[in-house]
Short mmCIF file of C-alpha atoms in Angstrom, two decimals:
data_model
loop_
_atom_site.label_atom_id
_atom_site.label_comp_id
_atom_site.label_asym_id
_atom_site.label_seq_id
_atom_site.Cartn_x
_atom_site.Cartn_y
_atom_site.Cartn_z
CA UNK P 1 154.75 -62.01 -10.21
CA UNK P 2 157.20 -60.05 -8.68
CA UNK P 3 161.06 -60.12 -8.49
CA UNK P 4 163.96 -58.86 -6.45
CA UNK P 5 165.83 -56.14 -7.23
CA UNK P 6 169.34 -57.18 -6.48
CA UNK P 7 171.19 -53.76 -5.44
CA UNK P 8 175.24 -55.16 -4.72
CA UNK P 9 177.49 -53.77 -6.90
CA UNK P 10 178.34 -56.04 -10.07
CA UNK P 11 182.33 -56.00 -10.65
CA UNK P 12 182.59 -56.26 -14.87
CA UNK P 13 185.65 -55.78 -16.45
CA UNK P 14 188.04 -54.77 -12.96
CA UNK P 15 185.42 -51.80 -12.72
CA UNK P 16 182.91 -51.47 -10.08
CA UNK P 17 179.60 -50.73 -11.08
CA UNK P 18 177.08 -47.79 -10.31
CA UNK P 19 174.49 -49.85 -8.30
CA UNK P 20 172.14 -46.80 -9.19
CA UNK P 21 171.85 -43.25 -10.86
CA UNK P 22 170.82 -40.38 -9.22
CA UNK P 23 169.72 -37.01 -11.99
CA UNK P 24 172.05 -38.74 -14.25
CA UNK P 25 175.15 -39.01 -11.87
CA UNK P 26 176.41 -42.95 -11.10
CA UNK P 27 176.11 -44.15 -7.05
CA UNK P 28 179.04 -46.51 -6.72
CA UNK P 29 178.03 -47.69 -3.01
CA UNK P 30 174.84 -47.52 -0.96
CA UNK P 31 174.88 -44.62 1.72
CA UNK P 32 175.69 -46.25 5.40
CA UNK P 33 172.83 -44.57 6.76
CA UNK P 34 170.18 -45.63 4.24
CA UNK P 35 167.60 -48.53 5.41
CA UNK P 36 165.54 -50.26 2.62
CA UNK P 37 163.19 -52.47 4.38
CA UNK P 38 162.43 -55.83 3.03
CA UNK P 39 160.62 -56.27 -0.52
CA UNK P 40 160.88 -52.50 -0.61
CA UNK P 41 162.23 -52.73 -4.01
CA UNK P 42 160.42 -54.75 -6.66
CA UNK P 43 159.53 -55.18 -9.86
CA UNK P 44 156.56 -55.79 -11.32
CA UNK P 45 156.44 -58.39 -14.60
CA UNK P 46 154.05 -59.10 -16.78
CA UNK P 47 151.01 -60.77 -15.14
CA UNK P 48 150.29 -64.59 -16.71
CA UNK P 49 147.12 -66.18 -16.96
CA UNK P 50 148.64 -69.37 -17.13
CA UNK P 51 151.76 -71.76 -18.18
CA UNK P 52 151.12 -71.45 -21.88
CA UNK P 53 150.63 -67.77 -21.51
CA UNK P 54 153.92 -67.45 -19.96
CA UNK P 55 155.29 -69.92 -22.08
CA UNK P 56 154.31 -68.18 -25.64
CA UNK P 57 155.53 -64.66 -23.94
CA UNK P 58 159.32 -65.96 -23.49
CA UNK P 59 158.98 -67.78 -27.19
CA UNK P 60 157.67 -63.80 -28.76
CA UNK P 61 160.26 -62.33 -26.43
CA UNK P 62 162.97 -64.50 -28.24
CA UNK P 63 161.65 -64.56 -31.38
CA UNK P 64 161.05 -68.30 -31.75
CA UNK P 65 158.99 -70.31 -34.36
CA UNK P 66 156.52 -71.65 -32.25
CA UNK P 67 156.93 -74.28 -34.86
CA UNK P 68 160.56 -75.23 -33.87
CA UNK P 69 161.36 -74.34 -30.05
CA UNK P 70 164.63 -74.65 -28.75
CA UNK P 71 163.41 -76.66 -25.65
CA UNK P 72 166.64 -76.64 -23.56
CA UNK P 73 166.76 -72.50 -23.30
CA UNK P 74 163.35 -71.96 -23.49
CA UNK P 75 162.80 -74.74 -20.30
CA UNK P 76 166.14 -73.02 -18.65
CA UNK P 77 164.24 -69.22 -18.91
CA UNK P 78 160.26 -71.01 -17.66
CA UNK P 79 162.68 -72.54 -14.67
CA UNK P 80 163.93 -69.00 -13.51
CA UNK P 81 160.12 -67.64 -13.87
CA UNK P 82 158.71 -70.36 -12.19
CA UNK P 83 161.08 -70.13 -9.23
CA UNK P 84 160.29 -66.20 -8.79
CA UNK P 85 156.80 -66.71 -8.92
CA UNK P 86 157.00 -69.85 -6.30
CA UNK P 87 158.45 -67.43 -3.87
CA UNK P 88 155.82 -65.27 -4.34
CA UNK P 89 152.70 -66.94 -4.99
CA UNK P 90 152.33 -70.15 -4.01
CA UNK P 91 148.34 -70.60 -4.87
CA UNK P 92 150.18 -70.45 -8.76
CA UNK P 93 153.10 -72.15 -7.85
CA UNK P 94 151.43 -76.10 -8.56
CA UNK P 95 150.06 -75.51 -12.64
CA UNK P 96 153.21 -73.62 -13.55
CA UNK P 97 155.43 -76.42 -11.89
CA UNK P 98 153.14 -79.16 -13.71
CA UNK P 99 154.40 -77.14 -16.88
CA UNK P 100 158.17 -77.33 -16.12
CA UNK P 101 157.77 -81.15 -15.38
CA UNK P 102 156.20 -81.45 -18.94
CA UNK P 103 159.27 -79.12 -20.25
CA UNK P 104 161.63 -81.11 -18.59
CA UNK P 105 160.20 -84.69 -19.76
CA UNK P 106 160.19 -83.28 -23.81
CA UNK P 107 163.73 -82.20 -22.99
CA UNK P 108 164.55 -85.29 -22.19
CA UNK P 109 163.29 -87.41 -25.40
CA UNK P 110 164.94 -84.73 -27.07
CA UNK P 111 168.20 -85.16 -25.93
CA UNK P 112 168.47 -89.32 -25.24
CA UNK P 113 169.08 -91.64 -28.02
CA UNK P 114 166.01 -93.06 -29.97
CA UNK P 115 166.26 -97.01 -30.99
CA UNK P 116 165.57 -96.36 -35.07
CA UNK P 117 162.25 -97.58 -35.99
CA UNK P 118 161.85 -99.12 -39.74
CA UNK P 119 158.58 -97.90 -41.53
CA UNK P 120 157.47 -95.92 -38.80
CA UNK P 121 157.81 -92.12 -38.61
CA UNK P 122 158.95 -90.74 -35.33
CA UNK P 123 156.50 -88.29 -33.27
CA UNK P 124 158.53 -85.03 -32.33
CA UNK P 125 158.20 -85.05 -28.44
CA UNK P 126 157.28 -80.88 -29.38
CA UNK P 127 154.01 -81.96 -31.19
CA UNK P 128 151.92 -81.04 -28.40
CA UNK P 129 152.96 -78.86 -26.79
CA UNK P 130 152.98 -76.50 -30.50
CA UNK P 131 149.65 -77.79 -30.46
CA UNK P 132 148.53 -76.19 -27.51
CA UNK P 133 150.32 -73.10 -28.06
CA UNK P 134 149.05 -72.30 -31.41
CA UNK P 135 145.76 -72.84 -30.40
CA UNK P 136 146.18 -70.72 -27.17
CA UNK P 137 147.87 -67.70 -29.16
CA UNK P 138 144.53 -67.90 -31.83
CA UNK P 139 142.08 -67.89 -28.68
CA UNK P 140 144.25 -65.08 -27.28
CA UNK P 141 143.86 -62.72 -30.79
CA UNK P 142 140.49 -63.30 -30.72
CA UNK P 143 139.89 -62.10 -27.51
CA UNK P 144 142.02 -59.20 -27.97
CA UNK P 145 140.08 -58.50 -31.41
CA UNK P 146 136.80 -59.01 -29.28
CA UNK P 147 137.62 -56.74 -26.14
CA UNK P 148 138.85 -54.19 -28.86
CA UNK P 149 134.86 -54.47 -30.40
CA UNK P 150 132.66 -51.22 -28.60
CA UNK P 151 131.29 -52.37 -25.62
CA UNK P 152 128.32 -51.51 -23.86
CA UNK P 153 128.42 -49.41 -20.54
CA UNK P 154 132.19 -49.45 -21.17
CA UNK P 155 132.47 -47.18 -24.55
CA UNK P 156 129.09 -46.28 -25.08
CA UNK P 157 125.88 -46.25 -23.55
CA UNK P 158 122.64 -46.93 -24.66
CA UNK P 159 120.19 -44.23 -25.68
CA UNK P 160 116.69 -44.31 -25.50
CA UNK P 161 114.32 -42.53 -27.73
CA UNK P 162 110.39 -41.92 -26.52
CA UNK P 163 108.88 -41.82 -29.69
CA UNK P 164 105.13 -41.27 -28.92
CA UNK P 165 102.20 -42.35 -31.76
CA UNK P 166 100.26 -39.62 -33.31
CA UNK P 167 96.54 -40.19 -32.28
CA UNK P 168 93.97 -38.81 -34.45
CA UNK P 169 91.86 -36.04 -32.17
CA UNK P 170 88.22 -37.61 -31.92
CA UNK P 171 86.00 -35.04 -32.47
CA UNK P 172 82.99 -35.27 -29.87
CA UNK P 173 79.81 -36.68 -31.11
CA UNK P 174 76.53 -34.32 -31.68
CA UNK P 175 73.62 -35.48 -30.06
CA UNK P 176 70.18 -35.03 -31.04
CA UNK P 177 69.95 -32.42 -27.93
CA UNK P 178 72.56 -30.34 -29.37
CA UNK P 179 70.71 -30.64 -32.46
CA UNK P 180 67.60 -29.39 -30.99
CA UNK P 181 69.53 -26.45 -29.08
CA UNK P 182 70.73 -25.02 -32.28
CA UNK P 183 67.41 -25.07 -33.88
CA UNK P 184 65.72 -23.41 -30.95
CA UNK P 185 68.32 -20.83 -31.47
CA UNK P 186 67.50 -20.61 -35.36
CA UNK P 187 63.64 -20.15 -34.61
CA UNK P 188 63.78 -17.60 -31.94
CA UNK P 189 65.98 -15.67 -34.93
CA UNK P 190 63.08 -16.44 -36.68
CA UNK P 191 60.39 -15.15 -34.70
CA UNK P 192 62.25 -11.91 -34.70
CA UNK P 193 62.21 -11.04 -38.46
CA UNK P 194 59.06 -12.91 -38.38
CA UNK P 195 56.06 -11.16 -40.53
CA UNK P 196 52.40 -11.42 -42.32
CA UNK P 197 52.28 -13.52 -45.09
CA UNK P 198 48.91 -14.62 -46.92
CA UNK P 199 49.26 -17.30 -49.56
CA UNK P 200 50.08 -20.84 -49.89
CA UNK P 201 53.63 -22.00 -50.32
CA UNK P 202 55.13 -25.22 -52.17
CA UNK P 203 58.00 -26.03 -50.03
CA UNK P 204 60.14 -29.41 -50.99
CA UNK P 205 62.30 -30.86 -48.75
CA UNK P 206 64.34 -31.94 -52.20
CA UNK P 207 64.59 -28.65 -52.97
CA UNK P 208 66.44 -27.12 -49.77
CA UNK P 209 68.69 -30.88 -49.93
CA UNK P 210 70.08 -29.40 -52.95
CA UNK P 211 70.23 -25.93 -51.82
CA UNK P 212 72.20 -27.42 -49.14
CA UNK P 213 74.24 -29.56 -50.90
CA UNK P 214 75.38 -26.73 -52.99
CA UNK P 215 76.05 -24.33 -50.15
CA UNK P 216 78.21 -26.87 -49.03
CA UNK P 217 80.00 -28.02 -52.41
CA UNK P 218 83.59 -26.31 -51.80
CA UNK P 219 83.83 -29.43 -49.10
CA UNK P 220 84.61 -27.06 -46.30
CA UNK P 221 83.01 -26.61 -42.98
CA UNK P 222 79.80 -24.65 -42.49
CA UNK P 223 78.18 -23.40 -39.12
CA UNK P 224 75.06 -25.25 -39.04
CA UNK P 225 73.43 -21.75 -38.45
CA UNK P 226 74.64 -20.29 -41.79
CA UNK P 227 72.65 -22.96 -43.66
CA UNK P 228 69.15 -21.37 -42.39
CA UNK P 229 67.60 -18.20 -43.95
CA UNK P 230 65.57 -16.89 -41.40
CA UNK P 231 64.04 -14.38 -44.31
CA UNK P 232 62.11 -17.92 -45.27
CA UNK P 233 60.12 -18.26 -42.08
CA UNK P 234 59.07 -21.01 -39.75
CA UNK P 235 57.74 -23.06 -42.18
CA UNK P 236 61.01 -22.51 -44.65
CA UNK P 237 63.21 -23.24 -41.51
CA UNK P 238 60.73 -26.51 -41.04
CA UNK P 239 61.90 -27.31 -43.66
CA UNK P 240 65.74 -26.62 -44.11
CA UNK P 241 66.03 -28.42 -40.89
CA UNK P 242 64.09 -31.92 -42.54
CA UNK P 243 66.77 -31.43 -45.44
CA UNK P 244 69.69 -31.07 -43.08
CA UNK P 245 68.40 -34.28 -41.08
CA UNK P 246 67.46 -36.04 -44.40
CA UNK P 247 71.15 -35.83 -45.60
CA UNK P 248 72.36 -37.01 -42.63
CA UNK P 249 70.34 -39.83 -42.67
CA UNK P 250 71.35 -40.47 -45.94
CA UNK P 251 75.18 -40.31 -45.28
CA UNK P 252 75.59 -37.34 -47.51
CA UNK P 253 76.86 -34.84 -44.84
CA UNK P 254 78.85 -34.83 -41.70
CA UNK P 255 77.87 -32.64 -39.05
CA UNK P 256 80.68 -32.08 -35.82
CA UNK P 257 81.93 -29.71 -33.48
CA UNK P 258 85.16 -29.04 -31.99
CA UNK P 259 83.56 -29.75 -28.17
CA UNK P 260 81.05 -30.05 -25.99
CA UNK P 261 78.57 -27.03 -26.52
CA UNK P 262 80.60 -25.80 -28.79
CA UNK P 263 79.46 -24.71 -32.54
CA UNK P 264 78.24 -27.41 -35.13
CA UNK P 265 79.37 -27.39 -38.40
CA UNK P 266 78.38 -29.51 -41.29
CA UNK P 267 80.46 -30.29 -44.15
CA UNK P 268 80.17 -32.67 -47.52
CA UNK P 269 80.68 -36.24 -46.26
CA UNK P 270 84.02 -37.98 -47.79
CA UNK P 271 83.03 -38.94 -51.81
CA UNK P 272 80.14 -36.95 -52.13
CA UNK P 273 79.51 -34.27 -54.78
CA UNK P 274 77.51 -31.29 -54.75
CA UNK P 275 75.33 -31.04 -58.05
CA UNK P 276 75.68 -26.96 -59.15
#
């Protein structure tokens, strides 16, 4: 809504007026060479979002009780508004001029005589119209107290955090080829420190699962080559290598490398204890 800015000089008291001040220094009259086009000089008021918004603004401006307006100024300052703006705007012009009619008509039962009514309790013309503005000024707070919450995109913005999952490193599998490639390395160690022996020997397959069991009782990893004495022979190495197989069948051992062709290591499977 915009208004005029009336710039004649204003006689008050026999004295002419400054119609302006220029560093701090009164302008009594306009220069004769200065040309201020039309609407050059304006002023901007408060923008409205309605009749009841404008209407609650001049009741705060006064400092009314909503509860108990003086309807015949406060309908004499809406009139003056209402007239700017129609000059102005005339898309607002018809709700704020349906407002003023409503002003007028409560001015009106205000001010003409009432007929006395026995037993019945006259309705104060102002009823609602206080409604309406009390519940307009609580919708208004609350949407002040809402726009003042943080709002996204406007105060903050949203961060986002990649958290990725830890996944447990599968070890690869040992096959039954890498099983034989590592004992084909253990036997050609063998046949190198191999030498003459005459006699018979009791060898127990028992005896070198304990052996093993007990080489391996601290529960850390072993390279499957350690677990082989070569000083034993083929036949002891026969032998180791049914024990190493046998506790694996039996769940008591876990053999694994770190990858493909890589060294195998054996270790105590989860729960199981070594015998010393």
């Amino acid at each position: 809504m915009n208004l005029a800015l009336d710039l004649a000089p204003v006689e008050a008291q026999g004295v002419l007026d400054s119609v302006a001040r220029i560093y701090g220094e009164p302008l009594l009259e306009l220069p004769k060479d200065l040309y201020i086009p039309p609407d050059a000089l304006q002023v901007f008021l408060d923008a409205f979002e309605g009749p009841l918004d404008l209407l609650l603004y001049l009741i705060r401006k006064a400092n009314l009780d909503v509860l108990d307006i003086p309807m015949a100024p406060l309908t004499a300052q809406y009139l003056e508004y209402v007239e700017a703006m129609r000059q102005s705007n005339l898309e607002l012009a018809a709700e704020y001029l349906l407002m003023a009619a409503v002003l007028l008509e409560i001015k009106s039962r205000m001010l003409l005589p009432r007929p006395p009514r026995e037993g019945a309790e006259e309705e104060d013309p102002r009823a609602e119209l206080v409604r309406r503005l009390v519940e307009y000024e609580q919708m208004k707070i609350a949407a002040l107290r809402l726009d003042a919450m943080p709002r996204v995109e406007r105060d903050f913005e949203w961060v986002g955090v990649f958290v990725a999952e830890k996944l447990v490193e599968r070890q690869p599998e040992v096959s039954l080829h890498d099983l034989q490639l590592a004992w084909l390395r253990i036997m050609k160690k063998a046949r190198l420190n191999q030498h003459h022996r005459v006699g018979r020997e009791q060898l127990s397959v028992r005896e070198h699962m304990t052996a093993i069991l007990r080489r391996l009782g601290d529960g850390g990893f072993v390279v499957f080559d350690a677990l082989f004495d070569t000083a034993l022979g083929a036949a002891g190495l026969v032998v180791s290598f049914l024990a190493v197989l046998e506790l694996v069948k039996e769940r008591l051992v876990e053999v694994t490398q770190n990858e493909a062709f890589a060294p195998i290591y054996v270790k105590l499977a989860d729960g199981t204890r070594s015998d010393a």
